Amino acid sequence: MKLPRQKMPEQEPEERRQNFAEVNLGLDEALARREALRCLECASPRCTQGCPVGVKVREFIQLVLEGDYLGAAAKIREDNVLPAITGRVCPQEHQCEGSCILGRRGEPVGIGYLERFVADYERAHGGPALPAPAPPTGKRVAIVGSGPAGLSAAGDLVRLGHEVVVLEALHEIGGVLVYGIPEFRLPKEIVRQEVENLKRMGVEFRTNVVVGKTVTLDELLGEEGFDAVFVATGAGLPVFLNIPGEHLCGVYSANEFLTRVNLMKAYRDDYDEPVFDCRGRDVVVIGGGNTAMDAVRTALRLGAATATIVYRRSEAEMPARLEEVKHAREEGVRFQFLTSPVEFLDDGRGWLEGLRCVRMALGEPDASGRRRPVPVPGSEFVIPARMAVIAVGNRGNPLVQSTTPDLETTPEGYIKADPVTLKTSKRGVFAGGDIVTGGATVILAMGAGRRAARAIDEYLRTGVW
């Protein structure tokens, strides 16, 4: 217990703000073994209870201590088909590490660091030894969306012997993992390799299939011959501020901005610029979550003169991961807390030139449990900006729901599904992840994918709805 938590090596701030290479560099074997020594090997490991997919944390850390890194990776893969991804982007501080006993008196075991270490070791030494699938059941499952919920469900279902086809609307597999998370936090090659592992297990992927346009749910269950469908389309519809000037050139939603940078490769010098050139310009990002941090740090790397976060509450209320806020501040991101935009200002030619804001004060808590921000009269001021990115949340894309009249939805447009079985109002159709819960985390979506796989398997084997 006297051992301190090992620090993750990382690029220096002045260096990393000039490139899109990964910020965190990973533990070496010595650091990993030293961090693993901190595990108390609890008889009833709360870390596993805190993990949405139930990774056997104590067991895999014991294998790290023994030097059996491939065995440790295999142990994680019993419950998590994407360890190299979750080891990088999972908010462990609120889940497995947040449940660690060591965290009561100091810093918890670096479970995420160790997960990343063994996944990277596995990748560097030939890739995973994939589990043998169960005998074929003859049943076919379509998964709509290739984000974390869809990929997690696909991995479990194919191991159970079912034929699995994942349908993706975009041209690259991975959903939010490839279009929403920047290269410096999650390299695309890591996502591609995890997808390749699923292909080797037998999962079929089809891109450029827009369910609701290319094909409907009824057609999937009818002439396409699928026995069940899992809808995992995520929450990719941006929320806007609905204030004057939002239509101006230079104003983006975070979805559009990050998708253009990620899938259209704006982070590479050998590609034409698919976003407004922000080199030498002032950029403002509105929001306080991880998506806002991703957008503002991306703008810096694209050459912004200044990159500023505008957030209507205080730093204590920010939902972004502490590590992401720390990295942003080290890289030179500015923060305007207790500030809310009221108007995007026109330069007279239809382009953004600034953001009119008002100072806020915190009042009584709202439904989220955070203190509600209220405007301070007479406190308006202007922040110069030639580009603005709105990162204040997302909603579910309504396409699947709008073309499936017997699929029940919530007033907010999300699909209604049983919280345990993820069954919807339509026989044979399951739904999970952000399209049910609203925007959440990668690992919570993966947990939904695993629950869906269990329920789909039971339905296919019993026929009971």
XYZ file of C-alpha atoms in Angstrom, residues 14-454:
441
model
C 4.584 21.677 -26.391
C 5.419 18.715 -28.594
C 2.020 17.005 -28.647
C -0.003 20.126 -29.449
C 1.840 20.166 -32.785
C 0.861 16.630 -33.817
C -1.946 14.068 -33.748
C 0.168 11.242 -32.333
C -1.128 9.548 -29.211
C -0.612 11.622 -26.052
C -0.326 8.761 -23.550
C 2.575 6.471 -24.427
C 1.701 3.413 -22.339
C 3.476 1.558 -19.524
C 6.521 -0.603 -20.093
C 6.847 -4.019 -18.448
C 8.625 -2.686 -15.362
C 6.012 0.000 -14.720
C 3.172 -2.449 -15.362
C 4.546 -5.043 -12.919
C 5.101 -2.328 -10.308
C 1.541 -1.033 -10.717
C 0.151 -4.567 -10.543
C 1.923 -5.035 -7.186
C -0.445 -2.419 -5.730
C -3.485 -4.688 -6.165
C -4.767 -5.952 -2.786
C -6.318 -9.094 -4.358
C -9.606 -8.482 -2.559
C -11.701 -11.551 -1.797
C -14.753 -9.760 -3.161
C -13.331 -7.472 -5.858
C -15.444 -4.356 -6.104
C -13.552 -3.342 -9.232
C -15.258 -6.116 -11.196
C -18.613 -5.079 -9.776
C -17.902 -1.533 -10.955
C -17.109 -2.628 -14.519
C -20.132 -2.477 -16.862
C -18.902 -5.540 -18.780
C -17.677 -7.447 -15.716
C -13.949 -7.774 -16.488
C -12.252 -10.085 -13.959
C -9.812 -7.436 -12.798
C -8.156 -9.312 -9.926
C -7.466 -12.351 -12.111
C -5.949 -10.426 -15.018
C -3.762 -8.328 -12.710
C -2.475 -11.529 -11.058
C -1.456 -12.775 -14.497
C 0.393 -9.507 -15.101
C 2.317 -10.073 -11.866
C 3.239 -13.551 -13.095
C 4.512 -12.092 -16.365
C 1.818 -13.908 -18.358
C 0.717 -10.881 -20.369
C -0.951 -12.868 -23.134
C -2.890 -14.799 -20.515
C -3.927 -11.514 -18.922
C -5.196 -10.242 -22.285
C -7.117 -13.473 -22.841
C -8.682 -13.132 -19.396
C -9.904 -9.612 -20.226
C -11.261 -10.778 -23.582
C -13.549 -13.238 -21.830
C -15.720 -10.214 -21.032
C -14.406 -7.346 -23.169
C -13.803 -7.703 -26.918
C -12.214 -4.239 -27.197
C -9.540 -4.001 -24.446
C -7.108 -1.784 -26.378
C -9.948 0.709 -26.842
C -11.432 0.710 -23.346
C -7.945 0.868 -21.839
C -7.621 4.240 -23.557
C -11.039 5.920 -23.444
C -12.974 4.290 -20.607
C -13.677 6.586 -17.611
C -12.170 4.116 -15.139
C -12.176 6.723 -12.374
C -15.970 6.427 -12.202
C -16.168 2.661 -12.666
C -13.592 -0.041 -11.869
C -11.030 2.325 -10.360
C -13.762 4.297 -8.646
C -14.691 1.086 -6.802
C -11.087 0.143 -5.868
C -10.502 -0.135 -2.106
C -7.115 1.593 -2.428
C -8.905 4.697 -3.620
C -10.369 5.226 -0.147
C -6.999 6.269 1.275
C -5.079 7.283 -1.809
C -4.981 6.559 -5.506
C -6.661 3.417 -6.881
C -4.845 0.757 -8.869
C -4.298 1.932 -12.476
C -6.610 -0.710 -13.919
C -7.038 1.174 -17.190
C -3.285 1.547 -17.591
C -2.803 -2.193 -17.042
C -5.620 -3.098 -19.429
C -4.031 -0.965 -22.124
C -0.605 -2.481 -21.418
C -1.684 -6.102 -21.864
C -3.823 -5.280 -24.939
C -0.876 -3.489 -26.572
C 1.479 -6.328 -25.615
C -0.931 -8.807 -27.166
C -1.137 -6.767 -30.381
C 2.676 -6.526 -30.594
C 3.058 -10.275 -30.164
C 0.823 -11.632 -32.910
C -2.638 -10.645 -31.762
C -5.131 -12.531 -29.623
C -5.726 -16.249 -29.539
C -9.378 -16.048 -30.506
C -11.880 -18.265 -28.662
C -13.420 -21.142 -30.582
C -17.067 -20.433 -31.436
C -19.869 -22.690 -30.336
C -21.412 -25.019 -32.950
C -23.474 -23.076 -35.512
C -27.082 -22.534 -34.470
C -28.358 -21.656 -37.931
C -29.746 -18.378 -36.591
C -28.937 -15.001 -38.168
C -28.666 -11.692 -36.293
C -28.410 -8.229 -37.849
C -26.748 -5.494 -35.800
C -27.527 -1.939 -36.843
C -24.527 0.261 -36.050
C -20.862 -0.605 -35.561
C -20.158 1.473 -32.476
C -19.161 -0.001 -29.109
C -22.603 -1.473 -28.327
C -22.834 -3.154 -31.724
C -19.270 -4.484 -31.686
C -19.624 -5.857 -28.170
C -22.870 -7.646 -29.021
C -21.353 -9.003 -32.241
C -18.388 -10.514 -30.400
C -20.577 -12.314 -27.876
C -23.176 -13.511 -30.397
C -20.669 -14.965 -32.852
C -18.998 -16.882 -30.014
C -22.411 -18.357 -29.184
C -22.627 -19.839 -32.669
C -24.938 -17.358 -34.373
C -24.334 -15.813 -37.794
C -23.780 -12.074 -37.221
C -23.942 -9.275 -39.783
C -23.140 -5.707 -38.705
C -24.664 -2.940 -40.841
C -22.888 0.445 -40.798
C -24.160 3.639 -42.477
C -20.703 5.181 -42.942
C -17.773 3.931 -44.993
C -15.631 2.871 -42.044
C -16.446 0.485 -39.205
C -16.324 1.714 -35.613
C -19.063 4.301 -35.129
C -18.133 6.937 -32.577
C -14.805 5.171 -32.020
C -13.616 6.314 -35.466
C -15.645 9.457 -36.198
C -15.995 10.954 -32.731
C -12.736 10.343 -30.827
C -9.595 12.076 -32.145
C -6.479 10.277 -33.290
C -4.358 11.549 -30.391
C -6.659 9.823 -27.904
C -7.601 6.695 -29.848
C -5.583 5.877 -32.998
C -7.773 4.589 -35.838
C -5.418 1.680 -36.447
C -6.245 0.262 -33.015
C -9.968 0.306 -33.830
C -9.278 -1.339 -37.200
C -7.273 -4.111 -35.558
C -10.027 -4.833 -33.043
C -12.516 -4.967 -35.927
C -10.188 -7.368 -37.765
C -10.240 -9.619 -34.692
C -14.040 -9.734 -34.889
C -13.850 -10.529 -38.603
C -11.514 -13.433 -37.806
C -14.094 -14.671 -35.325
C -16.659 -14.753 -38.116
C -18.506 -11.424 -37.861
C -19.528 -9.995 -41.257
C -19.447 -6.215 -41.742
C -21.341 -4.282 -44.407
C -20.688 -0.555 -44.840
C -22.750 2.169 -46.533
C -25.991 0.523 -45.405
C -28.393 3.132 -44.028
C -31.065 1.187 -42.167
C -34.289 3.112 -42.672
C -33.249 4.059 -46.218
C -31.254 1.227 -47.795
C -33.293 -1.368 -45.921
C -35.914 -1.281 -43.129
C -36.209 -3.329 -39.966
C -39.247 -5.104 -41.430
C -37.213 -6.065 -44.487
C -34.356 -7.338 -42.326
C -36.753 -9.589 -40.421
C -38.613 -10.511 -43.612
C -37.014 -11.048 -47.001
C -33.465 -10.565 -45.682
C -33.954 -13.599 -43.460
C -32.660 -12.388 -40.088
C -34.076 -13.982 -36.949
C -33.314 -11.004 -34.678
C -32.103 -7.427 -34.961
C -30.137 -5.373 -32.444
C -30.448 -1.610 -32.992
C -27.298 0.151 -31.738
C -27.300 3.362 -33.767
C -26.067 5.596 -30.943
C -26.877 9.232 -30.343
C -25.408 10.982 -33.349
C -27.890 13.799 -33.851
C -26.357 17.053 -32.551
C -28.067 19.395 -30.130
C -27.827 23.095 -30.987
C -28.094 26.236 -28.850
C -30.915 27.903 -30.810
C -29.422 31.374 -30.488
C -29.011 34.056 -33.194
C -26.177 33.564 -35.683
C -25.951 29.793 -35.356
C -26.245 29.554 -39.163
C -23.049 31.547 -39.805
C -20.120 30.086 -41.731
C -17.502 28.927 -39.245
C -20.044 27.507 -36.749
C -19.957 23.712 -36.457
C -21.604 21.039 -34.382
C -19.005 18.873 -32.659
C -20.358 15.881 -34.619
C -19.622 17.509 -37.965
C -16.286 18.964 -36.913
C -14.867 15.754 -35.440
C -16.271 13.573 -38.241
C -14.674 15.794 -40.894
C -11.352 15.705 -39.067
C -11.438 11.959 -38.360
C -13.025 10.310 -41.395
C -11.910 12.931 -43.957
C -8.401 12.903 -42.458
C -7.968 16.607 -41.716
C -5.284 15.546 -39.230
C -3.023 14.500 -42.139
C -0.986 17.008 -44.132
C -1.387 15.034 -47.361
C -5.192 15.511 -47.470
C -7.105 18.553 -48.698
C -8.564 20.623 -45.858
C -12.097 19.292 -45.134
C -12.735 21.856 -42.361
C -12.539 25.627 -42.167
C -8.870 26.579 -41.954
C -8.410 27.714 -38.356
C -4.664 28.276 -38.573
C -3.810 31.518 -36.812
C -7.457 32.105 -35.857
C -9.367 32.190 -32.570
C -11.531 29.121 -31.924
C -14.225 28.724 -29.286
C -15.786 25.416 -28.182
C -19.033 25.509 -26.219
C -19.487 22.675 -23.720
C -17.761 20.927 -20.833
C -17.764 17.225 -21.648
C -15.236 14.897 -23.232
C -16.482 15.788 -26.707
C -15.782 19.462 -26.022
C -12.259 18.573 -24.849
C -11.714 16.496 -27.988
C -12.875 19.359 -30.216
C -10.842 22.112 -28.556
C -7.645 20.057 -28.469
C -8.176 19.109 -32.110
C -8.523 22.797 -33.029
C -5.191 23.514 -31.351
C -3.510 20.801 -33.391
C -5.004 22.241 -36.575
C -3.158 25.479 -35.828
C -5.627 27.665 -33.916
C -4.034 30.801 -32.457
C -6.219 30.451 -29.369
C -8.598 27.659 -28.352
C -11.128 28.446 -25.627
C -13.699 26.353 -23.764
C -16.896 28.234 -22.888
C -18.830 26.425 -20.156
C -21.869 27.708 -18.330
C -21.067 26.096 -14.987
C -17.881 26.035 -12.896
C -14.963 23.639 -13.350
C -16.238 21.485 -10.484
C -19.379 20.637 -12.486
C -17.611 19.737 -15.737
C -18.465 16.187 -16.850
C -15.210 15.753 -18.805
C -12.603 13.324 -17.489
C -10.061 14.958 -15.202
C -7.204 13.664 -17.348
C -8.682 15.280 -20.456
C -9.075 18.641 -18.703
C -5.512 18.386 -17.375
C -4.135 17.615 -20.825
C -6.126 20.448 -22.409
C -4.866 22.981 -19.878
C -1.256 21.811 -20.307
C -1.590 22.248 -24.069
C -2.690 25.853 -23.729
C -6.487 25.635 -23.891
C -8.186 28.597 -22.224
C -11.259 28.171 -20.038
C -14.161 30.579 -19.636
C -16.241 29.136 -16.807
C -19.670 30.411 -15.708
C -20.129 31.769 -19.215
C -22.993 31.180 -21.631
C -23.233 32.255 -25.297
C -26.233 34.368 -26.309
C -25.355 35.251 -29.931
C -22.909 34.378 -32.708
C -21.752 37.632 -34.302
C -21.719 38.209 -38.082
C -18.751 39.996 -39.716
C -21.136 41.424 -42.318
C -20.253 38.781 -44.913
C -21.961 35.774 -43.348
C -18.895 34.614 -41.415
C -18.421 34.335 -37.668
C -16.348 37.043 -35.992
C -17.203 36.635 -32.331
C -19.372 35.208 -29.602
C -21.506 37.420 -27.373
C -21.680 35.853 -23.908
C -23.183 36.482 -20.502
C -21.700 35.661 -17.107
C -23.553 33.055 -15.052
C -24.045 32.361 -11.354
C -24.923 28.983 -9.873
C -28.368 28.645 -8.310
C -30.302 25.652 -6.984
C -29.559 22.128 -8.288
C -31.428 20.993 -11.407
C -32.530 17.491 -12.476
C -28.912 16.462 -13.074
C -28.000 17.263 -9.463
C -25.712 20.080 -10.549
C -26.409 23.669 -9.565
C -28.439 25.439 -12.221
C -26.646 28.338 -13.945
C -28.562 31.637 -14.068
C -27.546 34.761 -16.047
C -25.995 37.741 -14.248
C -27.780 40.915 -15.451
C -25.606 43.437 -17.277
C -22.633 41.063 -17.602
C -22.519 40.613 -21.393
C -19.150 40.618 -23.172
C -17.667 39.431 -26.489
C -15.118 36.697 -27.170
C -13.420 37.095 -30.590
C -13.762 33.925 -32.672
C -13.525 32.949 -36.327
C -14.658 29.392 -35.650
C -17.014 27.940 -33.035
C -17.839 24.321 -32.222
C -21.041 23.443 -30.352
C -20.525 20.442 -28.071
C -23.512 20.498 -25.735
C -24.914 17.024 -26.328
C -26.583 14.698 -28.814
C -29.875 12.971 -29.443
C -30.787 9.723 -31.148
C -30.999 9.764 -34.930
C -34.715 9.245 -35.722
C -34.298 7.380 -39.031
C -34.853 3.801 -37.814
C -37.733 4.833 -35.567
C -39.435 6.922 -38.265
C -39.512 3.975 -40.666
C -40.705 1.435 -38.080
C -44.181 2.549 -36.890
C -44.611 -0.309 -34.376
C -41.353 0.532 -32.585
C -42.172 2.481 -29.422
C -40.084 5.528 -28.570
C -39.756 7.973 -25.693
C -40.900 11.612 -25.911
C -37.241 12.507 -26.564
C -37.132 10.168 -29.579
C -35.084 7.347 -28.058
C -36.139 3.726 -28.508
C -38.006 2.173 -25.581
C -36.354 -1.053 -24.443
C -36.523 -3.252 -21.364
C -33.533 -2.291 -19.161
C -32.608 -5.945 -18.540
C -33.458 -7.808 -21.757
C -33.296 -4.781 -24.097
C -36.407 -6.087 -25.887
C -38.399 -3.430 -27.735
C -42.104 -3.295 -28.571
C -41.390 -5.105 -31.854
C -40.900 -8.875 -31.747
C -37.359 -9.884 -32.633
C -35.969 -6.357 -32.276
C -33.641 -5.397 -29.416
C -32.059 -2.000 -28.800
C -29.291 -0.734 -26.547
C -26.599 1.855 -25.957
C -27.022 5.563 -26.566
C -30.109 5.104 -28.791
C -31.901 3.956 -25.620
C -30.157 5.821 -22.798
C -28.990 8.960 -24.558
C -25.331 9.906 -24.833
C -23.169 7.973 -22.366
C -19.756 6.267 -22.360
C -18.125 3.640 -24.556
C -18.042 1.056 -21.774
C -21.694 1.565 -20.787
C -22.658 1.007 -24.422
C -20.536 -2.144 -24.439
C -22.315 -3.328 -21.307
C -25.625 -2.866 -23.110
C -24.266 -4.851 -26.046
C -23.374 -7.758 -23.773
C -26.829 -7.747 -22.132
C -28.431 -7.670 -25.559
C -26.337 -10.627 -26.730
C -27.464 -12.741 -23.761
